[in-house]
Structure formats: structure tokens, C-alpha cells
GROMACS .gro file of C-alpha atoms in nm:
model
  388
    1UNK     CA    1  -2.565  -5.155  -0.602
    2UNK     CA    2  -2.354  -4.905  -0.824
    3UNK     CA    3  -2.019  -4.989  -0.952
    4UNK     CA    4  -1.876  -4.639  -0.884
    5UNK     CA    5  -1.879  -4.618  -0.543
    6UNK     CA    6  -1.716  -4.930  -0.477
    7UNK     CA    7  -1.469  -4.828  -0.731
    8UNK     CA    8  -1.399  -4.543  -0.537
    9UNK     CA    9  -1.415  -4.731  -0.219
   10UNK     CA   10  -1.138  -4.919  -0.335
   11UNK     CA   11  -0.898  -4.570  -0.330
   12UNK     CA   12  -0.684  -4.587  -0.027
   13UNK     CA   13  -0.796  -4.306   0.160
   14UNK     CA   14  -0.522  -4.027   0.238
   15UNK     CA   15  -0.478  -3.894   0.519
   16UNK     CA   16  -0.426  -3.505   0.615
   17UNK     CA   17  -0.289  -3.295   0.769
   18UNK     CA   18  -0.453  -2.961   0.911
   19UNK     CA   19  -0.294  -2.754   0.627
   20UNK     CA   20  -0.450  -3.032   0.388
   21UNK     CA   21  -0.109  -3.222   0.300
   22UNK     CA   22  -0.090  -3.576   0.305
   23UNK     CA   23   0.075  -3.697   0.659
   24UNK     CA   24   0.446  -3.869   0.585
   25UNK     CA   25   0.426  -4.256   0.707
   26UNK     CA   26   0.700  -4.187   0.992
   27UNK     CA   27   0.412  -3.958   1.200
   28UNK     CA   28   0.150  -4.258   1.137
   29UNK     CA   29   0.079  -4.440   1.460
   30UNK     CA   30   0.227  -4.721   1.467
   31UNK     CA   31   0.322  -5.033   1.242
   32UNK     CA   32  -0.015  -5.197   1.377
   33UNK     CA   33  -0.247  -4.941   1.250
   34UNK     CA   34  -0.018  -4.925   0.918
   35UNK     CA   35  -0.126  -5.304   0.880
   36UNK     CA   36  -0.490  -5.291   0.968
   37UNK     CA   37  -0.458  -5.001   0.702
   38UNK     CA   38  -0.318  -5.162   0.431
   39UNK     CA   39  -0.558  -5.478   0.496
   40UNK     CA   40  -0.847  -5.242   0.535
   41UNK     CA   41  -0.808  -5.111   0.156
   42UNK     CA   42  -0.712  -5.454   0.001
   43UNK     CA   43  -1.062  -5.591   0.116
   44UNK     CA   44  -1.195  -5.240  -0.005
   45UNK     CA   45  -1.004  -5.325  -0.367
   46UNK     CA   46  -1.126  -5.699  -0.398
   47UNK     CA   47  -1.468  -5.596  -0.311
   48UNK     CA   48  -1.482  -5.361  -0.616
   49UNK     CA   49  -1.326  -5.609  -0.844
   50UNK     CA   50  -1.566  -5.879  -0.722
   51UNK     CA   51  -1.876  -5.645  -0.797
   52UNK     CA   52  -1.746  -5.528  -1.133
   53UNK     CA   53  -1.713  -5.902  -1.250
   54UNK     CA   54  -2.029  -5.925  -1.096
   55UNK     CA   55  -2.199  -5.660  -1.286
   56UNK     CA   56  -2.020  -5.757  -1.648
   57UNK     CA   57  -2.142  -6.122  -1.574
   58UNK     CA   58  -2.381  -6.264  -1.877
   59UNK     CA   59  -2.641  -6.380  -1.692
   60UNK     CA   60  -2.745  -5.955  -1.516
   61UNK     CA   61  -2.624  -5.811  -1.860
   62UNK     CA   62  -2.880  -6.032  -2.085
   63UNK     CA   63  -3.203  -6.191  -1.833
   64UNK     CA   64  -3.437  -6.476  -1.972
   65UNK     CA   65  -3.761  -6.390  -2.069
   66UNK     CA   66  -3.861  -6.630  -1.800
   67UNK     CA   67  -3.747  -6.451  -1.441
   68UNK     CA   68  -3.644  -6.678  -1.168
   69UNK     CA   69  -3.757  -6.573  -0.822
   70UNK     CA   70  -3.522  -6.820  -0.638
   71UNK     CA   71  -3.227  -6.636  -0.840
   72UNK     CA   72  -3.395  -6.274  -0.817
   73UNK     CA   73  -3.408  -6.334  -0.407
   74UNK     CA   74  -3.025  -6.482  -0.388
   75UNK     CA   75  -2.918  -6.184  -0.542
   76UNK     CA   76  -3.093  -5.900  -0.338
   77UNK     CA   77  -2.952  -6.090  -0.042
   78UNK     CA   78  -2.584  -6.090  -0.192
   79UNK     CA   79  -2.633  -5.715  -0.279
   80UNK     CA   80  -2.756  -5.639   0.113
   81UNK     CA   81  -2.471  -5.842   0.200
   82UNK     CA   82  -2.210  -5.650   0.004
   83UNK     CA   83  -2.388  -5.327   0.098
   84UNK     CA   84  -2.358  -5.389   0.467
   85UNK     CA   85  -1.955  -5.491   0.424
   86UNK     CA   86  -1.903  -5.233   0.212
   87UNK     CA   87  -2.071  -4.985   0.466
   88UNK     CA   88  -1.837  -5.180   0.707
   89UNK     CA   89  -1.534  -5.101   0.539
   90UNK     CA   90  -1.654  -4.735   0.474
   91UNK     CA   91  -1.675  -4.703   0.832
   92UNK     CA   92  -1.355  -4.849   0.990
   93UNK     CA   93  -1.158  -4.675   0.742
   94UNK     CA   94  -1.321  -4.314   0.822
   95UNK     CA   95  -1.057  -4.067   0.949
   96UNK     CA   96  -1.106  -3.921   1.341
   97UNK     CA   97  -1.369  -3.674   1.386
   98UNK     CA   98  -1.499  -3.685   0.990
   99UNK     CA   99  -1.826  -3.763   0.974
  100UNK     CA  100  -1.973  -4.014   0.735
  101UNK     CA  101  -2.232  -3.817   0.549
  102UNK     CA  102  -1.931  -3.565   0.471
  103UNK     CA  103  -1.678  -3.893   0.358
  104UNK     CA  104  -1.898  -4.003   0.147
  105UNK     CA  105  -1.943  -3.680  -0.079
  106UNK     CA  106  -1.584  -3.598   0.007
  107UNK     CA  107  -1.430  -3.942  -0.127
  108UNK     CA  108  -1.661  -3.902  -0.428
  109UNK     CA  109  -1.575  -3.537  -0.560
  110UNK     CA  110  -1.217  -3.622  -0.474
  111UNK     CA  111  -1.210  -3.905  -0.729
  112UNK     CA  112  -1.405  -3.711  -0.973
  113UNK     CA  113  -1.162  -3.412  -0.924
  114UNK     CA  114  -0.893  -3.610  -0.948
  115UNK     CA  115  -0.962  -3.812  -1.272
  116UNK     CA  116  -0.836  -3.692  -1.621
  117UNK     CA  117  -1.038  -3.444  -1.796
  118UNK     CA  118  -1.013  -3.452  -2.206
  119UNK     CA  119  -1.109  -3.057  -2.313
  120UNK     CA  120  -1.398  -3.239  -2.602
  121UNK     CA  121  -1.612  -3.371  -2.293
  122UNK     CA  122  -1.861  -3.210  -2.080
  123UNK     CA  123  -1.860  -3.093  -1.742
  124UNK     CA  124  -1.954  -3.376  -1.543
  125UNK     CA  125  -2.228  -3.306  -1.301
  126UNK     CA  126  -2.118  -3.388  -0.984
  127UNK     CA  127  -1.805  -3.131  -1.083
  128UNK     CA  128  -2.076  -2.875  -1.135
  129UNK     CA  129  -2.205  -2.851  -0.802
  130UNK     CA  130  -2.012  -3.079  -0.526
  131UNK     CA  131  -1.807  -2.847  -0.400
  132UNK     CA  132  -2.172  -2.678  -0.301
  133UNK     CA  133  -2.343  -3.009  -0.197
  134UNK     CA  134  -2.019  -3.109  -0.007
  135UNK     CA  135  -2.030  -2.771   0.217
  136UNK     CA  136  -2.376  -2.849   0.303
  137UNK     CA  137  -2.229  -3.102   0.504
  138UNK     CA  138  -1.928  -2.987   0.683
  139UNK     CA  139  -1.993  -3.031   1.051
  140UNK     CA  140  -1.694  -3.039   1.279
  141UNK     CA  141  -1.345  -2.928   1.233
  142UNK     CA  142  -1.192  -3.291   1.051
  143UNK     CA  143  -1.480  -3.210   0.839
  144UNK     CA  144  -1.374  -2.830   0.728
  145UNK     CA  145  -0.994  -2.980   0.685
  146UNK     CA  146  -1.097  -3.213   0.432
  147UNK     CA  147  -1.313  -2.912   0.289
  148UNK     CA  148  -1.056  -2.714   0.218
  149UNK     CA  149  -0.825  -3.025   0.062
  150UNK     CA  150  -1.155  -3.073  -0.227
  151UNK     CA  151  -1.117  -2.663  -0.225
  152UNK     CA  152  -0.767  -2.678  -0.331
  153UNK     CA  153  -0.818  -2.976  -0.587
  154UNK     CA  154  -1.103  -2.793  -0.764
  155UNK     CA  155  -0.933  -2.507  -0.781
  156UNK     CA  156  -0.628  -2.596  -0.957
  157UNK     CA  157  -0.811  -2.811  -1.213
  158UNK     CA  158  -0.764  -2.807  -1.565
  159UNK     CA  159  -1.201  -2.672  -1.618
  160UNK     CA  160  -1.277  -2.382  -1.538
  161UNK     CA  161  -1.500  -2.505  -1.227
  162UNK     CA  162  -1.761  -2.290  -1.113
  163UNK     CA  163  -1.675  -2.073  -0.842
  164UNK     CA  164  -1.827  -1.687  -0.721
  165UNK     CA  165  -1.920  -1.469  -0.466
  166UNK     CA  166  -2.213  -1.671  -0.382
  167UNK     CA  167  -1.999  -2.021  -0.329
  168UNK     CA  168  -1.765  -1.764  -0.104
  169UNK     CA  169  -2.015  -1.687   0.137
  170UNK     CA  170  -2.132  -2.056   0.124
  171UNK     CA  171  -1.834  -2.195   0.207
  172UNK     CA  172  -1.744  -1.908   0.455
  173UNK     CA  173  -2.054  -2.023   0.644
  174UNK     CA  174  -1.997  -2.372   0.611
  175UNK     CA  175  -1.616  -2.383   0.772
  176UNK     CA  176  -1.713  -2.116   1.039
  177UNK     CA  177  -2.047  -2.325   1.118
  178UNK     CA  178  -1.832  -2.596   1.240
  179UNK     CA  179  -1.624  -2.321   1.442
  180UNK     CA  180  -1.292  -2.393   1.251
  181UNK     CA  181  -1.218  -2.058   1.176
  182UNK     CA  182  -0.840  -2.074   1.175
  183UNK     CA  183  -0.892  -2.273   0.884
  184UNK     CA  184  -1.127  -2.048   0.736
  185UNK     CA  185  -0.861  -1.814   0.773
  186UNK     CA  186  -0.611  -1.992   0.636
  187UNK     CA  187  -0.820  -2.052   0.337
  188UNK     CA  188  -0.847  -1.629   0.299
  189UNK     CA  189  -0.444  -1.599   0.345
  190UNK     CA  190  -0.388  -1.778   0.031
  191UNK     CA  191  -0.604  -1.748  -0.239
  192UNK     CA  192  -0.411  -1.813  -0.541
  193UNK     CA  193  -0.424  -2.190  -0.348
  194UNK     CA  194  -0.831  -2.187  -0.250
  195UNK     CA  195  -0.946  -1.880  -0.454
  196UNK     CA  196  -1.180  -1.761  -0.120
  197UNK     CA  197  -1.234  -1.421  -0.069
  198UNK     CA  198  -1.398  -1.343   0.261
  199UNK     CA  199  -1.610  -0.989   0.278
  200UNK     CA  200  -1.561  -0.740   0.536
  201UNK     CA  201  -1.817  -0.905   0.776
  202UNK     CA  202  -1.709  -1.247   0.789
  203UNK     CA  203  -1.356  -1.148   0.898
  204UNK     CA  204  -1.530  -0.937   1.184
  205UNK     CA  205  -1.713  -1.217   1.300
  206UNK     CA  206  -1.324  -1.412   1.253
  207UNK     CA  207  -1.172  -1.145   1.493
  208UNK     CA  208  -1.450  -1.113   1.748
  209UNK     CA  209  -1.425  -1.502   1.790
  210UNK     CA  210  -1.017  -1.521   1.863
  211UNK     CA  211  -1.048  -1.219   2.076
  212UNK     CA  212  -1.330  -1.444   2.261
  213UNK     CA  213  -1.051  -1.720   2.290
  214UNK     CA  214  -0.806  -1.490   2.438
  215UNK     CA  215  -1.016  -1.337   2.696
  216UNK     CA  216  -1.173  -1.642   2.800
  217UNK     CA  217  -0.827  -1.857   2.844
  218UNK     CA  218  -0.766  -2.001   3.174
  219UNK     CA  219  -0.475  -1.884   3.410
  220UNK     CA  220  -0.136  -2.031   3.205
  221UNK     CA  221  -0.312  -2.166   2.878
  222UNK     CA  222  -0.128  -2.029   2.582
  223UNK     CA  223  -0.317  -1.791   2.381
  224UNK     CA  224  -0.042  -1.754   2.109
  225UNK     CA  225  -0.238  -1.959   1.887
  226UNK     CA  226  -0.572  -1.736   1.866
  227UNK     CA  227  -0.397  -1.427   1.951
  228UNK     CA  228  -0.180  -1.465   1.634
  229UNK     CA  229  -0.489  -1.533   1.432
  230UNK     CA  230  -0.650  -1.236   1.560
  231UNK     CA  231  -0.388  -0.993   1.426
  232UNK     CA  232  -0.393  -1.208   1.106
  233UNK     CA  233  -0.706  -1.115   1.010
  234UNK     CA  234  -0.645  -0.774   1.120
  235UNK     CA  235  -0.391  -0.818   0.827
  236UNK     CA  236  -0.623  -0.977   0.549
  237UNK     CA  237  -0.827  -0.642   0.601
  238UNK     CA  238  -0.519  -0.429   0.551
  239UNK     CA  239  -0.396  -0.691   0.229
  240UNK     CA  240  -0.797  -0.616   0.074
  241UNK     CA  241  -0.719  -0.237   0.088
  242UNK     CA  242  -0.962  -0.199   0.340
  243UNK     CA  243  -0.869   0.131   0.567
  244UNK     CA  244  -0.953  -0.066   0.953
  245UNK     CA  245  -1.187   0.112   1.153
  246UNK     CA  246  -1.281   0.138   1.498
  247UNK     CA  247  -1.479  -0.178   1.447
  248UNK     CA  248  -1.147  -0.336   1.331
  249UNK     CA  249  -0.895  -0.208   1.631
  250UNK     CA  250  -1.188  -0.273   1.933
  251UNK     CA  251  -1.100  -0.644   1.944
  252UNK     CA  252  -0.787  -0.639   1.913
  253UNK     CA  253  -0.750  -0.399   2.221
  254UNK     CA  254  -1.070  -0.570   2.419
  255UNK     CA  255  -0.842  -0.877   2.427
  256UNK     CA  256  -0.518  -0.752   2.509
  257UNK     CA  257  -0.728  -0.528   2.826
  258UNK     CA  258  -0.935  -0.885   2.948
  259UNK     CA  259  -0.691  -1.174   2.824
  260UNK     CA  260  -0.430  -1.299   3.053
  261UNK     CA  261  -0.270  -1.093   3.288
  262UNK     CA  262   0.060  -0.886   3.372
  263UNK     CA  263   0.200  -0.600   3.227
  264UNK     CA  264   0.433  -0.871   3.000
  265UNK     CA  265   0.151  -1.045   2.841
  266UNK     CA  266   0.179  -1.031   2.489
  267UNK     CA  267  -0.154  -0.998   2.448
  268UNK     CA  268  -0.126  -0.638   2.652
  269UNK     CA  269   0.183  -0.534   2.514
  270UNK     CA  270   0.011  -0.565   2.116
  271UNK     CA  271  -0.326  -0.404   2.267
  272UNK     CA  272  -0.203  -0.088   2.380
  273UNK     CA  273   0.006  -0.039   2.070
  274UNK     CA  274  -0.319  -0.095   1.877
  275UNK     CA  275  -0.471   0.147   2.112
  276UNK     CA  276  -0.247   0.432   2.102
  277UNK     CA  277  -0.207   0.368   1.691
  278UNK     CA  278  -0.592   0.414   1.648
  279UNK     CA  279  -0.608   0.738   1.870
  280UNK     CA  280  -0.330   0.876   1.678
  281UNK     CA  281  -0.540   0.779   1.375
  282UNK     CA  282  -0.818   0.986   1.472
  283UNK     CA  283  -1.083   0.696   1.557
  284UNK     CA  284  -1.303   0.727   1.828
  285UNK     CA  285  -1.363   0.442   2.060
  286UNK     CA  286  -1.696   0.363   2.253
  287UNK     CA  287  -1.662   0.352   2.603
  288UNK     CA  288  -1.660   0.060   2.662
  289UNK     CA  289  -1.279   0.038   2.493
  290UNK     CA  290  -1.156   0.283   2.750
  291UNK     CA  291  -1.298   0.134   3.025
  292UNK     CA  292  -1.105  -0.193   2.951
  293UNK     CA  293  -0.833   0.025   2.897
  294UNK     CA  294  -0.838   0.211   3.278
  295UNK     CA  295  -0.938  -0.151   3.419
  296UNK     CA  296  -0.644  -0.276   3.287
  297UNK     CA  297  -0.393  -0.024   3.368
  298UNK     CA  298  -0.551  -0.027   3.738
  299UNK     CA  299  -0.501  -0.394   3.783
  300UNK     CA  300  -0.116  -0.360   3.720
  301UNK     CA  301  -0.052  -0.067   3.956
  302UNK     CA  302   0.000   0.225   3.661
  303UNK     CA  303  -0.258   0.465   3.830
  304UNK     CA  304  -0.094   0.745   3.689
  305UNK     CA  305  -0.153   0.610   3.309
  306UNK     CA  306  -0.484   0.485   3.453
  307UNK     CA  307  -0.567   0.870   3.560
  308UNK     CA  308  -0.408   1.005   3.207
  309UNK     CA  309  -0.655   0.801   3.035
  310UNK     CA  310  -0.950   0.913   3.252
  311UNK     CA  311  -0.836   1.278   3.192
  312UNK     CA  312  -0.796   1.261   2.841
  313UNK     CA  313  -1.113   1.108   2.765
  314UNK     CA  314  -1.332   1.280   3.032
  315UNK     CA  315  -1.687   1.147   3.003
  316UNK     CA  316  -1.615   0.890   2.827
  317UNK     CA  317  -1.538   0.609   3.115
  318UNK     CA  318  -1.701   0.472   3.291
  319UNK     CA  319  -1.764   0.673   3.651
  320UNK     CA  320  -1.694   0.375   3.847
  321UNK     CA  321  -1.349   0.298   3.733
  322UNK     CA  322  -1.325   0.731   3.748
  323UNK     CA  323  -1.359   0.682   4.104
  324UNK     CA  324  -1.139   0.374   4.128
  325UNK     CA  325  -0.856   0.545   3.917
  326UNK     CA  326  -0.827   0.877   4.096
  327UNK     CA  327  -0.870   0.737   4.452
  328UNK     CA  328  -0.605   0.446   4.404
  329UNK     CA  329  -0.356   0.742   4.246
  330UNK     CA  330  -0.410   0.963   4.599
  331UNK     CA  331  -0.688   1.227   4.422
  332UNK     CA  332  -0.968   1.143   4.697
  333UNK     CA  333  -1.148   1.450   4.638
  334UNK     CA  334  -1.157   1.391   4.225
  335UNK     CA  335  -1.263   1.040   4.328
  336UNK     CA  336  -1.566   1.184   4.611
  337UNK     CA  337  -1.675   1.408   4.327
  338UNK     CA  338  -1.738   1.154   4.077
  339UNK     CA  339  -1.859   0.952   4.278
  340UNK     CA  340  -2.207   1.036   4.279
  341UNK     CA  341  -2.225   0.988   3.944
  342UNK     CA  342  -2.107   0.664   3.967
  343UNK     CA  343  -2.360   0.575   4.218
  344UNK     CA  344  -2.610   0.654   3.994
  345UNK     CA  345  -2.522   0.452   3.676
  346UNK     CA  346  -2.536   0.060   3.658
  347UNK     CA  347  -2.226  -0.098   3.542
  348UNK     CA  348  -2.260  -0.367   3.261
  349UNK     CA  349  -2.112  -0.743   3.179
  350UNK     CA  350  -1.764  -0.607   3.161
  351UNK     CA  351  -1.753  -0.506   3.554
  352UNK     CA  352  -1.668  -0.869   3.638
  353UNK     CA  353  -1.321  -0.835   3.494
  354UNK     CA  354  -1.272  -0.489   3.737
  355UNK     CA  355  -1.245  -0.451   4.170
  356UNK     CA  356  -1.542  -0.507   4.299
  357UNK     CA  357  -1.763  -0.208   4.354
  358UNK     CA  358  -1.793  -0.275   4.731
  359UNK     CA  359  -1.436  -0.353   4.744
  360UNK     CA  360  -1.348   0.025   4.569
  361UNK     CA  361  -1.616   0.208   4.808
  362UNK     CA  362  -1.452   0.034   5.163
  363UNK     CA  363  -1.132   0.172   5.085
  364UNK     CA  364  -1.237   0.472   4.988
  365UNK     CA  365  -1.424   0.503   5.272
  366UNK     CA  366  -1.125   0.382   5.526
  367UNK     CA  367  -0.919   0.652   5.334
  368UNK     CA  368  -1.149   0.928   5.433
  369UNK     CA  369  -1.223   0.804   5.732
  370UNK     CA  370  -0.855   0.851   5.785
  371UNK     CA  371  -0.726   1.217   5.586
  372UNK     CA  372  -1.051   1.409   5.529
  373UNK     CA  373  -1.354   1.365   5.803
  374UNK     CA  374  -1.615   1.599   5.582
  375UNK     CA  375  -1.521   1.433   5.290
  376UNK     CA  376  -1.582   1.071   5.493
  377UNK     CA  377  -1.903   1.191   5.624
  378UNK     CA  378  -2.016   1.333   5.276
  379UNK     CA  379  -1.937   0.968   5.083
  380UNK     CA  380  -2.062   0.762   5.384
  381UNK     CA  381  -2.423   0.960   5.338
  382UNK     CA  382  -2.429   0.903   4.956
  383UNK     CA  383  -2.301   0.526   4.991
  384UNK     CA  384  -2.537   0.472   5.287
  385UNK     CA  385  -2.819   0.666   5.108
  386UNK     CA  386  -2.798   0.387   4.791
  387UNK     CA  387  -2.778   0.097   5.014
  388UNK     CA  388  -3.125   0.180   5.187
   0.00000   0.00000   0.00000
């Protein structure tokens, strides 16, 4: 058995906090953990003192020519024995959702970063490439915290510590892997702290995953959390001098249009000022942008605004929510007339978030049936004639 990991074993192990700072003793637990703690790291610190007086001992520095196998045997056995406590120890003092082949590289870099550095002496080698070898095994989010606390040590220390474009994406890939992307943002938003600089792409991929969360909330869960991320990194684009496109506005509108509902939903209130700031820009939205767009203003009675949208981008909505729109704002003849077309083009994923189809076509139907007999006759042939 080494010397230096039991060395390093015997650091008490800090805890941290998600921003990477070290948690004050007053949020600890309780008094009972603080002692199993402490007790914990005393073992850890008389098990490396043991094995260094082990190692300087006479007898393993300077063997007789004449090897005893009783004594060879009693010592493997001691070092299994040690091993296995030590492993012990590693264990029970491993934070909550880190796992262990991440602590160990972690622990180690962290002492290496961490221990003074005289400017005559080389690099050492696990300085050269841990940061690299620790990525390769961040797995959960506890993981990517304490990845972004060995981040900030080796990137304030005194060598000039090998970080580029290439460690970027590997680290970028690494964090978002384990699907902690707030704190793969958080790393972008200040780089003077973790020197990461995300491309264009990865922050994409960051904004289509907290618009995800926001649309797929449940009724009342809080959304503040991913919805302020996703505007965020709608920021760090704007901070890289990066003009946002279409690419960059669709998510943040997709969410406000599908996340939670009512016309006072902060989510809806940001989304349609993103919406109407991109048209006046110029940018031209798929359809599929508009349609949540219509859907939206349809669910919370604004026909009118529902219709203006329709209007002003004519072809380019969807015909069912065309028919929808202009028969739930009184136009029954505007909605009879597009509604062939509608009858005639499948709707896609996003139709589970509007009325249902059969739903839009009965009132129609009872409408006509009601104000306009040709008209009723006319949609009941073209309704009936897609049903057989």
C-alpha cells in the first residue's frame, strides 16, 4: 500500500455547497453527525501515521538476504487489513450522492492542487492531466459540484495549468452528461472564477433543456428556477457578442406558450415579449412557434389576438388551430373555409397541448347547425367524408 493516499485520506474532507463553498458548521446536521465526523477523520489521521511509521520502519527499508515467508505472509495480511479499513473509512466519510470512483480522483487532485508549488520544480503529473481524468468520471450532480470546486482550485493556481478549447468541450460534456446543467451554467457566468467558455452549441442544448423543464412542470410546481436559467443563457449568448437568432428566441417562447398556464404566468408574460422583440427584429419563426403562439392565446380566451396572429402570418399556422381561432372569435365562414385544409393535414406532437380536434369540429358543427344550415351541411359532408 502507498503512503500518499492514506496521507491524503487523513485530510478532513470539506464539505460544499452547490456554488462550491465550504458549508458553515451551524447548517451541518446535527451535533451527532458533527461527532461521528470528527471521529471519522481522527481514525483516517492515525491510520496514515501508523502506515508511515510502518513504511520508515528498518526492517521494509533494508530486508535480509534470507526472506522469511512467515513474516512476508503477516504482512500482506496487515496490508489487506489496512486496505479494507481504509476503504472503510473512504466510504463512510463519502459525501451524499458522490460517487467513489469520482472521490477518489477528486480528494487526490485536491491535495495536489492545494499543496505549495516552488517555481524551480516541475509540473507534477497528476497536475498535468487530472482535471481531464477527473471529468471522465463525473456522473451525477454531487459529482459535477465537486467538479467545478477542483475547476476553481486549478484555475487560480500559481502554474500556469493546462487548460483549452479542447478541456472546454470536455468538461462541458462531462457536467451536462450528468444533467447538472445549472451548474454548467454557472461555471460559463463566471469565468474569471472557472475560465469555461461554452460554444454556441452547448448553450443551445442548455436552453432547449430548461425550456423542457418548464413545459413539462406539473400543475403548481415552481418553474422559477429553470425558467430563470433559461433566460440566463439567453444572456451568456448576448455577453459572447453573439447576435441571437431564431434558434436562440424559439425556446424561450416554446416555453412561455406550453409551460404553466394563465395569462399571469411568468413564463407567458417573458414569452410573448420575446416573441414580439424577435418579429420586430426581423426573424422568421417556423411554424411551429406560431402555432404555440395561437394555442396559447386560444386557451386564455384572447381570440381576437389569437385571429391577429393567424392573419398576420397567413400560411404559416397551422390550419387546425386556423379553424379553431376564427370559429371561437364568431368568423364561422373563415373557419368552414379553412377547414378543408385542415382536414387534410396531420397535426404533429405539439397538438396534445391544443382542444382536441373532435372537440373543435362538434362545436363548430353545433354552431352551424344553429346560424348557417348550408354552411352546416357543407362541413358535416367534409367531416363525415374523413371519418369514412
Amino acid at each position: 500500500m502507498q503512503l500518499q493516499p492514506l496521507l491524503r485520506l487523513g485530510r478532513q474532507p470539506r464539505m460544499q455547497s452547490v456554488i462550491g463553498l465550504p458549508v458553515p458548521l451551524m447548517l451541518r446536521p446535527n451535533k451527532r453527525w458533527f461527532h461521528a465526523s470528527v471521529c471519522v477523520n481522527a481514525r483516517l489521521r492515525a491510520a496514515a501515521a501508523s502506515l508511515s511509521t510502518h513504511l520508515a520502519s528498518p526492517t521494509l527499508m533494508a530486508p535480509s538476504s534470507a526472506p522469511d515467508t512467515s513474516a512476508s505472509t503477516n504482512t500482506s495480511t496487515q496490508r489487506n487489513s489496512d486496505s479494507e479499513e481504509d476503504e472503510a473509512l473512504l466510504i463512510e466519510s463519502l459525501p451524499a450522492g458522490v460517487t467513489l470512483p469520482f472521490y477518489r480522483p477528486y480528494l487526490a487532485l485536491r491535495d495536489a492542487l492545494d499543496a505549495p508549488s516552488t517555481p524551480n520544480t516541475t509540473t507534477p503529473a497528476l497536475l498535468a492531466t487530472g482535471l481531464r481524468a477527473l471529468a471522465h468520471q463525473t456522473a451525477t450532480r454531487a459529482d459535477a459540484t465537486l467538479l467545478a470546486d477542483a475547476l476553481a482550485r486549478w484555475h487560480k493556481h500559481p502554474r500556469a495549468l493546462p487548460h483549452d478549447a479542447a478541456d472546454n468541450a470536455l468538461l462541458a460534456r462531462a457536467v451536462a452528461g450528468s444533467g447538472a446543467w445549472d451548474v454548467l451554467l454557472g461555471l460559463a457566468l463566471n469565468p474569471h472564477r472557472y475560465g469555461v467558455y461554452l460554444p454556441r452549441g452547448v448553450i443551445a442544448e442548455g436552453m432547449a433543456h430548461f425550456a423542457r423543464e418548464v413545459v413539462q412542470a406539473t400543475e403548481g410546481e415552481s418553474v422559477e428556477a429553470p425558467l430563470d436559467h433559461l433566460y440566463m443563457a439567453f444572456a451568456l449568448l448576448v455577453s459572447m457578442h453573439v447576435e441571437p437568432g431564431v434558434e436562440a428566441y424559439t425556446p424561450l417562447v416554446v416555453a412561455g406558450a406550453y409551460g404553466p398556464s394563465g395569462a399571469e404566468s411568468e413564463a407567458w408574460k417573458r414569452a410573448i415579449v420575446s416573441y414580439r422583440e424577435a418579429l420586430f427584429l426581423g426573424l422568421q419563426f417556423p411554424r411551429d412557434v406560431h402555432d404555440a403562439v395561437v394555442a396559447k392565446w386560444i386557451q386564455l380566451g384572447e381570440f381576437k389576438k389569437a385571429v391577429g396572429v393567424v392573419e398576420a402570418q397567413r400560411g404559416n399556422v397551422h390550419p387546425r388551430l386556423v379553424v379553431e381561432a376564427h370559429l371561437m372569435n364568431g368568423e364561422l365562414v373563415k373557419a368552414v373555409g379553412a377547414l378543408s385544409v385542415s382536414l387534410k393535414e396531420e397535426v404533429g406532437s405539439a397538438a396534445e397541448r391544443w382542444t382536441p380536434t373532435e372537440q373543435v369540429y362538434a362545436i363548430l358543427l353545433a354552431e352551424l347547425e344553429e346560424k348557417d344550415k348550408g354552411l352546416f351541411t357543407k362541413a358535416s359532408e367534409m367531416i363525415g367524408g374523413t371519418k369514412q
